[in-house]
Coordinates of C-alpha atoms and ligand atoms in Angstrom, one line a residue:
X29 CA 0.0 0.0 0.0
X30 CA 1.1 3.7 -0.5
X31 CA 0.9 5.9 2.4
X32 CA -1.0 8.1 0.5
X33 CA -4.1 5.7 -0.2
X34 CA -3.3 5.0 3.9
X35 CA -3.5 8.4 5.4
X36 CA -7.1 9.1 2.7
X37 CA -8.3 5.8 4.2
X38 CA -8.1 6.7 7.8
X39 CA -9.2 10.0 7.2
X40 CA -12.4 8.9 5.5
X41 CA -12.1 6.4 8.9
X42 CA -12.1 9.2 11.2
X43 CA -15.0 11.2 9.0
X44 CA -17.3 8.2 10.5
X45 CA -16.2 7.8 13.6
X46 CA -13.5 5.1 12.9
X47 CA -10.2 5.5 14.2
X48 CA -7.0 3.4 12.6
X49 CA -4.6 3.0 15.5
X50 CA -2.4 0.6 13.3
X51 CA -1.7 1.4 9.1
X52 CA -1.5 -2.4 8.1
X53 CA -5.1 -3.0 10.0
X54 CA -7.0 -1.4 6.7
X55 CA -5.1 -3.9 4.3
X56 CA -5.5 -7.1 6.8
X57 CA -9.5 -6.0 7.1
X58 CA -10.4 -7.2 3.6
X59 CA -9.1 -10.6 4.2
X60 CA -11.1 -11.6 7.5
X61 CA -13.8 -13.9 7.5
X62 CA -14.8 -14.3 10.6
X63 CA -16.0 -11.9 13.4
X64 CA -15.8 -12.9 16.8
X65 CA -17.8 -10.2 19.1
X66 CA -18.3 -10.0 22.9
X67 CA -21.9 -9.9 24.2
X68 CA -21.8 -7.2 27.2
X69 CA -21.1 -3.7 26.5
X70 CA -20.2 -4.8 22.5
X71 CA -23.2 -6.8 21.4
X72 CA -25.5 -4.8 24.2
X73 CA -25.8 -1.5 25.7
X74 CA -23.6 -2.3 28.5
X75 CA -26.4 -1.0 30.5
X76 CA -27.3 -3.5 33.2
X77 CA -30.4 -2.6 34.9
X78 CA -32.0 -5.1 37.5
X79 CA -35.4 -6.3 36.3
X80 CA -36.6 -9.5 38.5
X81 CA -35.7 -10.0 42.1
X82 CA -36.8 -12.9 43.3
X83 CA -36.2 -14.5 47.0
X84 CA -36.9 -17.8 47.5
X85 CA -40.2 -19.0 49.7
X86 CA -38.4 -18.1 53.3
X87 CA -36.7 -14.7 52.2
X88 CA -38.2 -11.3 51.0
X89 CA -37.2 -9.0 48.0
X90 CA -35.6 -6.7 50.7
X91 CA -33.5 -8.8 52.0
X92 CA -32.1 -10.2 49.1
X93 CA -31.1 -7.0 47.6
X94 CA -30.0 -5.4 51.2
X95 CA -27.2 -8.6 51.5
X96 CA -26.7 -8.5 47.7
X97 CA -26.0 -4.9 47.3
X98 CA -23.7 -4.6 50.8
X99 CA -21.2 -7.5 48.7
X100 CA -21.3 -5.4 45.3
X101 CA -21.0 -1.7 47.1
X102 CA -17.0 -2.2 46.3
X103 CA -17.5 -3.7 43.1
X104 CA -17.2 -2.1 39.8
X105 CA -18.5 -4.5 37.8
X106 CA -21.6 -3.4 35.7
X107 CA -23.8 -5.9 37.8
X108 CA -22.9 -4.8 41.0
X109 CA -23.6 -1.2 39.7
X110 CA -26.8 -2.3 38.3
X111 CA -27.6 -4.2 41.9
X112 CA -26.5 -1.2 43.9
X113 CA -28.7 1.1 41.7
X114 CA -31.7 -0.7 42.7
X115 CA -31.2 -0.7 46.5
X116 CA -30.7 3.3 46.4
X117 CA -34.1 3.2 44.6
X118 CA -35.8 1.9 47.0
X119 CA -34.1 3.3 49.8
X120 CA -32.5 -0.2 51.2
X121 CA -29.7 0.3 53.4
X122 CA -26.3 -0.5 51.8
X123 CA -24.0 -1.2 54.4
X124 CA -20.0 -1.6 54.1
X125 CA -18.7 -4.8 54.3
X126 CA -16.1 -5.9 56.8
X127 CA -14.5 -8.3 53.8
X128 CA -14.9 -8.1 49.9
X129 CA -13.4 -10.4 47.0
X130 CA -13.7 -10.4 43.8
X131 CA -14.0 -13.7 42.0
X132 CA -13.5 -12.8 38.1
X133 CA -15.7 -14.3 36.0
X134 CA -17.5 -15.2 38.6
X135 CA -18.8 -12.9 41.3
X136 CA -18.0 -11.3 44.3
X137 CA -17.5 -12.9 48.2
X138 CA -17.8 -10.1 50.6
X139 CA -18.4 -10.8 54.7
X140 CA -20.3 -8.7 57.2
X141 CA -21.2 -9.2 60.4
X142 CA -19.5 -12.9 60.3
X143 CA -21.8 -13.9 57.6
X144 CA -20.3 -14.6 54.5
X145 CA -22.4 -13.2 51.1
X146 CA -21.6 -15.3 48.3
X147 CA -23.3 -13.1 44.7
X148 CA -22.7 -14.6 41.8
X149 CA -22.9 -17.3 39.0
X150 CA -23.5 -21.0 39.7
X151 CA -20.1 -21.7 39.1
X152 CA -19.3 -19.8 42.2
X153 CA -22.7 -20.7 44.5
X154 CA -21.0 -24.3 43.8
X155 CA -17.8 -23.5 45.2
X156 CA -19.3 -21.7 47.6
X157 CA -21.9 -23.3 49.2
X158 CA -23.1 -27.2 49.6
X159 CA -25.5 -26.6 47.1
X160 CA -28.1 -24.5 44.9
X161 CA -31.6 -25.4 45.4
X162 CA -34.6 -26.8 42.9
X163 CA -36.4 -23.8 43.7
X164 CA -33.8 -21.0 42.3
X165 CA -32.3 -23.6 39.4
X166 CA -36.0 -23.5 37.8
X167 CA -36.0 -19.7 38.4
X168 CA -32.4 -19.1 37.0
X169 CA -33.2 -21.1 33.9
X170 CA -36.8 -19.5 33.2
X171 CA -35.2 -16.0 33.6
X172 CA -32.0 -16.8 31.2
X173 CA -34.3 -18.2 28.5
X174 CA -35.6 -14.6 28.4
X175 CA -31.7 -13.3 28.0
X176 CA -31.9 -12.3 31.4
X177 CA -28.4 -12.8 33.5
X178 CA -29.7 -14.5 36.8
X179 CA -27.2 -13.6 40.0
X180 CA -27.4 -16.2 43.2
X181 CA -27.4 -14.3 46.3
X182 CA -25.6 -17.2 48.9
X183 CA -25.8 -16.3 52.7
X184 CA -23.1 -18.9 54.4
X185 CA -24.6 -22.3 52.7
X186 CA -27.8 -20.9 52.0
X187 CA -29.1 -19.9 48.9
X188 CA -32.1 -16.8 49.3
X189 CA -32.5 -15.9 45.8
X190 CA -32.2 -14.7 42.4
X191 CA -31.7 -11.2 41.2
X192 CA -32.1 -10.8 37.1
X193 CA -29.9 -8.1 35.1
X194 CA -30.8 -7.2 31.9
X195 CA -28.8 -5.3 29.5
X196 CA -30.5 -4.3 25.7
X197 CA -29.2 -5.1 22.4
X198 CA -27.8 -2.3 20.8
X199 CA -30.1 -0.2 18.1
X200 CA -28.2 -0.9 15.2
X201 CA -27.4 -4.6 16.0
X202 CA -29.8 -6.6 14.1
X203 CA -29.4 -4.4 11.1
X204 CA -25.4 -4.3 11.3
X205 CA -25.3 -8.4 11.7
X206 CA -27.4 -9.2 9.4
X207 CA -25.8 -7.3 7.0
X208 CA -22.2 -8.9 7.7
X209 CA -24.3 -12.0 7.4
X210 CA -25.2 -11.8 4.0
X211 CA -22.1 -10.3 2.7
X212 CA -20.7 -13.9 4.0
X213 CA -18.7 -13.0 7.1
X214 CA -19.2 -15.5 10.0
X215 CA -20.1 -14.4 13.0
X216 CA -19.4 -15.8 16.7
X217 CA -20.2 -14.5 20.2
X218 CA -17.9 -15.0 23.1
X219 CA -19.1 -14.2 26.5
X220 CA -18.1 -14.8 29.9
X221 CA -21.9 -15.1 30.7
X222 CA -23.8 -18.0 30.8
X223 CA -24.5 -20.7 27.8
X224 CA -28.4 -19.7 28.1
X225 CA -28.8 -16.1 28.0
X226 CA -26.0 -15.9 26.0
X227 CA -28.1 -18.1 23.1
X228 CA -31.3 -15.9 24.0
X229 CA -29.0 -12.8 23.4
X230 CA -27.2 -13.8 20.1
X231 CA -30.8 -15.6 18.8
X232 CA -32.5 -12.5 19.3
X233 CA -29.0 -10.3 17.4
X234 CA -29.0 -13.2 14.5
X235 CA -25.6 -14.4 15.8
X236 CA -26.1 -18.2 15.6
X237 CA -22.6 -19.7 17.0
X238 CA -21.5 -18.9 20.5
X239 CA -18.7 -19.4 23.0
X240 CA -19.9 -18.9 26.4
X241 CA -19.0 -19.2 29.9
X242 CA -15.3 -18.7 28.3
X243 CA -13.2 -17.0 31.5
X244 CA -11.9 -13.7 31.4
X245 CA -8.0 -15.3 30.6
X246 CA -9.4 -17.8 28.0
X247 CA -10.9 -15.5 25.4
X248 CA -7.3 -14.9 24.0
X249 CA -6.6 -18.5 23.5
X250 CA -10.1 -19.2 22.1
X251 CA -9.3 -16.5 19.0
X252 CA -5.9 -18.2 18.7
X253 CA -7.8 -22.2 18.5
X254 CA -9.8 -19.8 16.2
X255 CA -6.8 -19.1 13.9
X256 CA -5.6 -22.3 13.3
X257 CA -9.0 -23.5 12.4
X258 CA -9.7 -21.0 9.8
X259 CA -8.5 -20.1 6.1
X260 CA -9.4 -16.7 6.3
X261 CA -8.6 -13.7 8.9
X262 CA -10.3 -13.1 12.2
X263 CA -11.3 -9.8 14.0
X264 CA -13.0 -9.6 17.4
X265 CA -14.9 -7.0 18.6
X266 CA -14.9 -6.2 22.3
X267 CA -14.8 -3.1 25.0
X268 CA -13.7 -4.6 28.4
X269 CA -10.5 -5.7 29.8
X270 CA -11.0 -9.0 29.3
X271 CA -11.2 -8.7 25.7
X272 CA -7.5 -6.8 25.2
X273 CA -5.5 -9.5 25.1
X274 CA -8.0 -11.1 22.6
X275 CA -8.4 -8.0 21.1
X276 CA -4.1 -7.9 20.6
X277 CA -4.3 -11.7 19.2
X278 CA -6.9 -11.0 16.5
X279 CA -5.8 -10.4 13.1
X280 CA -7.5 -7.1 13.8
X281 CA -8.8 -5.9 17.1
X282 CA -11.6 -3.7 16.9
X283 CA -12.4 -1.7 19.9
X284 CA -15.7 0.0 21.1
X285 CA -14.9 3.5 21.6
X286 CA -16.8 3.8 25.1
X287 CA -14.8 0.5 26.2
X288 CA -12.2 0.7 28.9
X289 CA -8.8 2.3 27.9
X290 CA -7.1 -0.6 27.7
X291 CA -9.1 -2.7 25.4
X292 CA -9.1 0.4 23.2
X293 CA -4.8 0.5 23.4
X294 CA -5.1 -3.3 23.0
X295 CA -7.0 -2.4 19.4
X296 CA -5.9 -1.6 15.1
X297 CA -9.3 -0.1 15.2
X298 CA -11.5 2.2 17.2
X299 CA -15.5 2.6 16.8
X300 CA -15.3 6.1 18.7
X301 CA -18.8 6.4 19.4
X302 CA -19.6 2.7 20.1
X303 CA -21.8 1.9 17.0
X304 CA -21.7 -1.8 15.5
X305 CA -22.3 -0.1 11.9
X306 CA -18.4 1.0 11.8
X307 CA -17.6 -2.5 11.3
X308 CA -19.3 -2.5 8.1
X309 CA -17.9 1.1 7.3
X310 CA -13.9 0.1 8.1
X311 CA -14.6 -3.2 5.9
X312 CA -15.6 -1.0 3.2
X313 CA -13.1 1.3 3.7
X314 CA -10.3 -1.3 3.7
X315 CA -11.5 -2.1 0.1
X316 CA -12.0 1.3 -1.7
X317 CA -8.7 1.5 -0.3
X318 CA -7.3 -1.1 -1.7
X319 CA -9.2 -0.9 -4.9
X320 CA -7.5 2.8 -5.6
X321 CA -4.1 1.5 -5.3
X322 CA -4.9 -1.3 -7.6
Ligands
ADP412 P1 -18.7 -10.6 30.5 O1 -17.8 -11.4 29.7 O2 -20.2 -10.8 30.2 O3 -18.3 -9.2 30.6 P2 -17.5 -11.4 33.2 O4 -16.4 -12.3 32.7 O5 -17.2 -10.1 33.8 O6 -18.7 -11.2 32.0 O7 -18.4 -12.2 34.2 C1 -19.0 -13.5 33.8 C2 -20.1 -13.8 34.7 O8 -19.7 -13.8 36.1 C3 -21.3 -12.8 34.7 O9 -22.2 -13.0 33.7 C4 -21.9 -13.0 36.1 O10 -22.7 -14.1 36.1 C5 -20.7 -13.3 37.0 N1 -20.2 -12.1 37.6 C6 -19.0 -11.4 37.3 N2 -18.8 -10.4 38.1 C7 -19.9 -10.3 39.0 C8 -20.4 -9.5 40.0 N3 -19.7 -8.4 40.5 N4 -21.5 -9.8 40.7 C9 -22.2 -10.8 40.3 N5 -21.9 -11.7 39.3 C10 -20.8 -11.4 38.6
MG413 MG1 -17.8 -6.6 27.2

């Protein structure tokens, strides 16, 4: 490539809102194939809001998201924002806990009073405690059929409930995937979330493979398996920190602009304002590109 038809590319990039952090990303973009994309905060809104609560027969609402919300007060993840959110609402007392952990990928462990407050995913109730309960299994499921991310609220060994975060596809989603669909591209979710309301997410984006309940450390090696299994190049999308080093083992890491900083220095490419469409733009731009210096 010239520099010339390089530095008219990313200008054109940076008319829509596409930023090229790295000049050989535009000429590797018209070879991929395959688009891996993250589900939370690439896929969706990143917007977790809490939408069911639901204690189990010997516990009330109150109490599940008093204990829930006094384990995330020190968390930053987006659920524990979501879950603190919805105490301060409705004015339920967040109090500080003597002891907080956080289990990535998993949850958070915090202890007050001497009790220990397990939140989190069934991976971590299991560690956790003895054992999860009929009663909030059935719930779990029915709420992650709906894409819904179900959190366990533990107290020692016992498990008082379910609390539901839900976080929106974003606007231009469907559109944008289907799009990259027909064009040929194959596209993948990977998400740390669970294998059901990731399926209920991706069903409901048109995204028909996905790799869930992939740890936060894993998602690197997954695009590298990816690699050797396919002919053509491979870009993954993503905005947290766990996507960076995924993001840096791509054949082109695209990052969402409103990501964290380091998934964006972990990036070739940058959608500054977070919109799914600029994959299709920086595809296209990548071959006018290339068709002027041909
Ligand atoms: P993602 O890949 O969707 O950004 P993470 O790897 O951060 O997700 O977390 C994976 C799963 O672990 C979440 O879907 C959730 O079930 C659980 N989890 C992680 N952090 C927390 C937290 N602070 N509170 C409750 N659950 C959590
Ligand atoms: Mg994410």
């Amino acid at each position: 490539a010239t520099p010339t038809a390089l530095i008219v590319g990313s200008g054109k990039g940076a008319e829509n809102g596409i930023l090229i952090r790295k000049g050989e990303a535009i000429q590797t973009l018209k070879d991929v194939n395959t688009i891996l994309l993250d589900k939370t905060g690439t896929l969706t809104e990143g917007k977790m809001s809490v939408t069911d609560i639901k204690p189990t027969k010997q516990n009330t609402k109150q109490k599940l998201l008093s204990y829930a919300a006094t384990a995330e007060t020190r968390s930053e993840h987006t659920i524990a924002r979501a879950i603190t959110e919805k105490a301060k609402q409705q004015n339920i007392e967040i109090q500080e806990p003597d002891d907080f952990q956080v289990i990535k990928g998993k949850g958070v462990i915090a202890t007050k009073n001497n009790k220990k407050i397990t939140v989190g995913n069934r991976t971590l109730i299991k560690e956790q405690t003895d054992n999860q309960p009929q009663e909030t299994e059935e719930t779990l499921q029915k709420l992650e059929n709906q894409g819904k991310t179900g959190i366990l609220i533990a107290i020692d060994n016992e498990v008082i409930g379910v609390i539901a975060i839900y976080d929106k596809l974003k606007p231009d989603a469907k559109k944008t995937l289907q799009n990259l669909k027909q064009k040929g591209y194959k596209l993948k979710m990977i998400t740390g979330d669970n294998k059901r309301t990731a399926k209920a997410i991706a069903r409901e984006a048109g995204i028909n493979q996905v790799h869930a309940e992939v740890m936060p450390d894993e998602k690197a090696s997954e695009v590298q398996k990816l690699q050797k299994q396919t002919k053509g190049k491979i870009a993954m999308v993503g905005d947290g920190i766990n996507d960076a080093p995924a993001l840096a083992q791509a054949d082109i890491g695209i990052a969402i602009g409103t990501g964290t900083d380091i998934a964006i220095e972990s990036a070739d490419i940058v959608l500054i304002k977070g919109q799914l469409q600029g994959i299709q733009k920086a595809i296209k731009l990548s071959q006018k590109t290339f068709q002027k210096i041909k």
